Every structure is written in structure tokens, then in C-alpha cells.
Amino acid sequence: MLEEEQGTIQLFTGPDVLKVRRLRRDPRASIVGAAPVAERDRWLSVTG
């Protein structure tokens, strides 16, 4: 996941996966990224 200067977010996944199909149907989204359990706490939340 990468935030661009224009404010867009790129998802690195296949074009036919369920989340992509849902985003094409309804472009509103909430995205949360978290570190693996063994790593110290970090998180990111993006809503649009």
C-alpha cells in the first residue's frame, strides 16, 4: 500500500480479488494496516 502525492492509495493485489471488485462497485473504503504480532505496535488508518 502506498500513498501518492495526489492522495490516492495503491493496493498491491490481483485485479479479480473480492476487495477490488467491491471497490469498483462502491469506491468508498476504509483501510487499516497493522504490524505483525511479533513486532512493536504500529498502525495506519485511511478512510475515504
Coordinates of N, CA and C in Angstrom, one line a residue:
M1 N 0.9 -1.2 0.0 CA 0.0 0.0 0.0 C 0.9 1.2 0.0
L2 N 0.6 2.2 -0.8 CA 1.5 3.4 -1.0 C 0.6 4.6 -1.1
E3 N 0.9 5.6 -0.3 CA 0.1 6.9 -0.5 C 0.9 7.7 -1.5
E4 N 0.2 8.2 -2.5 CA 0.8 9.0 -3.5 C 0.6 10.5 -3.1
E5 N 1.4 11.4 -3.8 CA 1.3 12.8 -3.5 C -0.1 13.3 -3.8
Q6 N -0.8 12.7 -4.8 CA -2.2 13.2 -5.1 C -3.2 12.7 -4.1
G7 N -2.8 11.9 -3.1 CA -3.8 11.4 -2.1 C -4.4 10.1 -2.5
T8 N -4.0 9.4 -3.5 CA -4.5 8.1 -3.8 C -3.7 7.0 -3.1
I9 N -4.4 5.9 -3.0 CA -3.7 4.7 -2.4 C -3.7 3.6 -3.4
Q10 N -2.6 3.0 -3.6 CA -2.4 1.8 -4.5 C -2.5 0.5 -3.6
L11 N -3.3 -0.4 -4.1 CA -3.3 -1.7 -3.4 C -2.6 -2.7 -4.3
F12 N -1.7 -3.5 -3.7 CA -0.9 -4.5 -4.5 C -1.6 -5.8 -4.3
T13 N -2.5 -6.1 -5.2 CA -3.3 -7.4 -5.2 C -3.7 -7.7 -6.6
G14 N -4.3 -8.8 -6.8 CA -4.8 -9.3 -8.1 C -6.1 -8.5 -8.5
P15 N -6.3 -8.3 -9.8 CA -7.4 -7.4 -10.3 C -8.8 -8.1 -10.1
D16 N -8.8 -9.4 -9.8 CA -10.1 -10.0 -9.7 C -10.5 -10.5 -8.3
V17 N -9.7 -10.0 -7.3 CA -10.0 -10.4 -5.9 C -11.2 -9.7 -5.4
L18 N -11.8 -10.2 -4.4 CA -13.1 -9.7 -3.9 C -13.0 -8.2 -3.5
K19 N -11.9 -7.8 -2.8 CA -11.9 -6.4 -2.4 C -11.8 -5.4 -3.5
V20 N -11.1 -5.8 -4.6 CA -11.1 -5.0 -5.8 C -12.4 -4.9 -6.5
R21 N -13.1 -6.0 -6.6 CA -14.5 -6.0 -7.2 C -15.4 -5.1 -6.4
R22 N -15.3 -5.2 -5.1 CA -16.2 -4.4 -4.2 C -15.8 -2.9 -4.4
L23 N -14.5 -2.6 -4.4 CA -14.1 -1.2 -4.6 C -14.6 -0.6 -6.0
R24 N -14.6 -1.4 -7.0 CA -15.1 -1.0 -8.3 C -16.6 -0.7 -8.2
R25 N -17.3 -1.5 -7.5 CA -18.7 -1.3 -7.4 C -19.1 -0.1 -6.5
D26 N -18.3 0.1 -5.4 CA -18.5 1.2 -4.4 C -17.2 1.7 -4.0
P27 N -16.7 2.8 -4.5 CA -15.3 3.3 -4.2 C -15.0 3.8 -2.8
R28 N -16.0 3.9 -2.0 CA -15.7 4.3 -0.6 C -15.0 3.2 0.1
A29 N -14.0 3.5 1.0 CA -13.3 2.4 1.6 C -12.7 2.9 2.9
S30 N -12.4 2.0 3.8 CA -11.6 2.2 5.0 C -10.5 1.2 4.9
I31 N -9.2 1.6 5.1 CA -8.1 0.7 5.0 C -7.3 0.9 6.3
V32 N -7.0 -0.3 6.9 CA -6.2 -0.3 8.2 C -5.0 -1.3 7.9
G33 N -3.8 -0.8 8.2 CA -2.7 -1.7 8.1 C -2.0 -1.8 9.5
A34 N -1.6 -3.0 9.9 CA -1.0 -3.2 11.2 C 0.3 -4.1 11.1
A35 N 1.1 -3.9 12.1 CA 2.4 -4.7 12.1 C 2.1 -6.1 12.6
P36 N 2.9 -7.1 12.2 CA 2.7 -8.5 12.6 C 2.8 -8.5 14.2
V37 N 2.3 -9.6 14.7 CA 2.2 -9.7 16.2 C 3.5 -9.6 16.9
A38 N 4.6 -10.1 16.3 CA 5.9 -10.1 17.0 C 6.6 -8.8 16.9
E39 N 6.1 -7.8 16.1 CA 6.7 -6.5 16.0 C 6.1 -5.5 17.0
R40 N 6.8 -4.5 17.3 CA 6.2 -3.4 18.2 C 4.9 -2.8 17.5
D41 N 4.1 -2.3 18.3 CA 2.8 -1.7 17.7 C 3.0 -0.6 16.8
R42 N 2.4 -0.7 15.6 CA 2.3 0.4 14.6 C 1.0 0.2 13.9
W43 N 0.4 1.3 13.5 CA -0.8 1.2 12.7 C -1.0 2.4 11.8
L44 N -1.8 2.2 10.8 CA -2.2 3.2 9.9 C -3.6 3.0 9.5
S45 N -4.4 4.1 9.5 CA -5.8 4.1 9.2 C -6.1 5.2 8.1
V46 N -6.7 4.8 7.0 CA -7.0 5.7 6.0 C -8.5 5.5 5.6
T47 N -9.3 6.6 5.6 CA -10.7 6.5 5.3 C -11.0 7.5 4.2
G48 N -11.8 7.0 3.2 CA -12.2 7.9 2.2 C -13.4 7.5 1.5

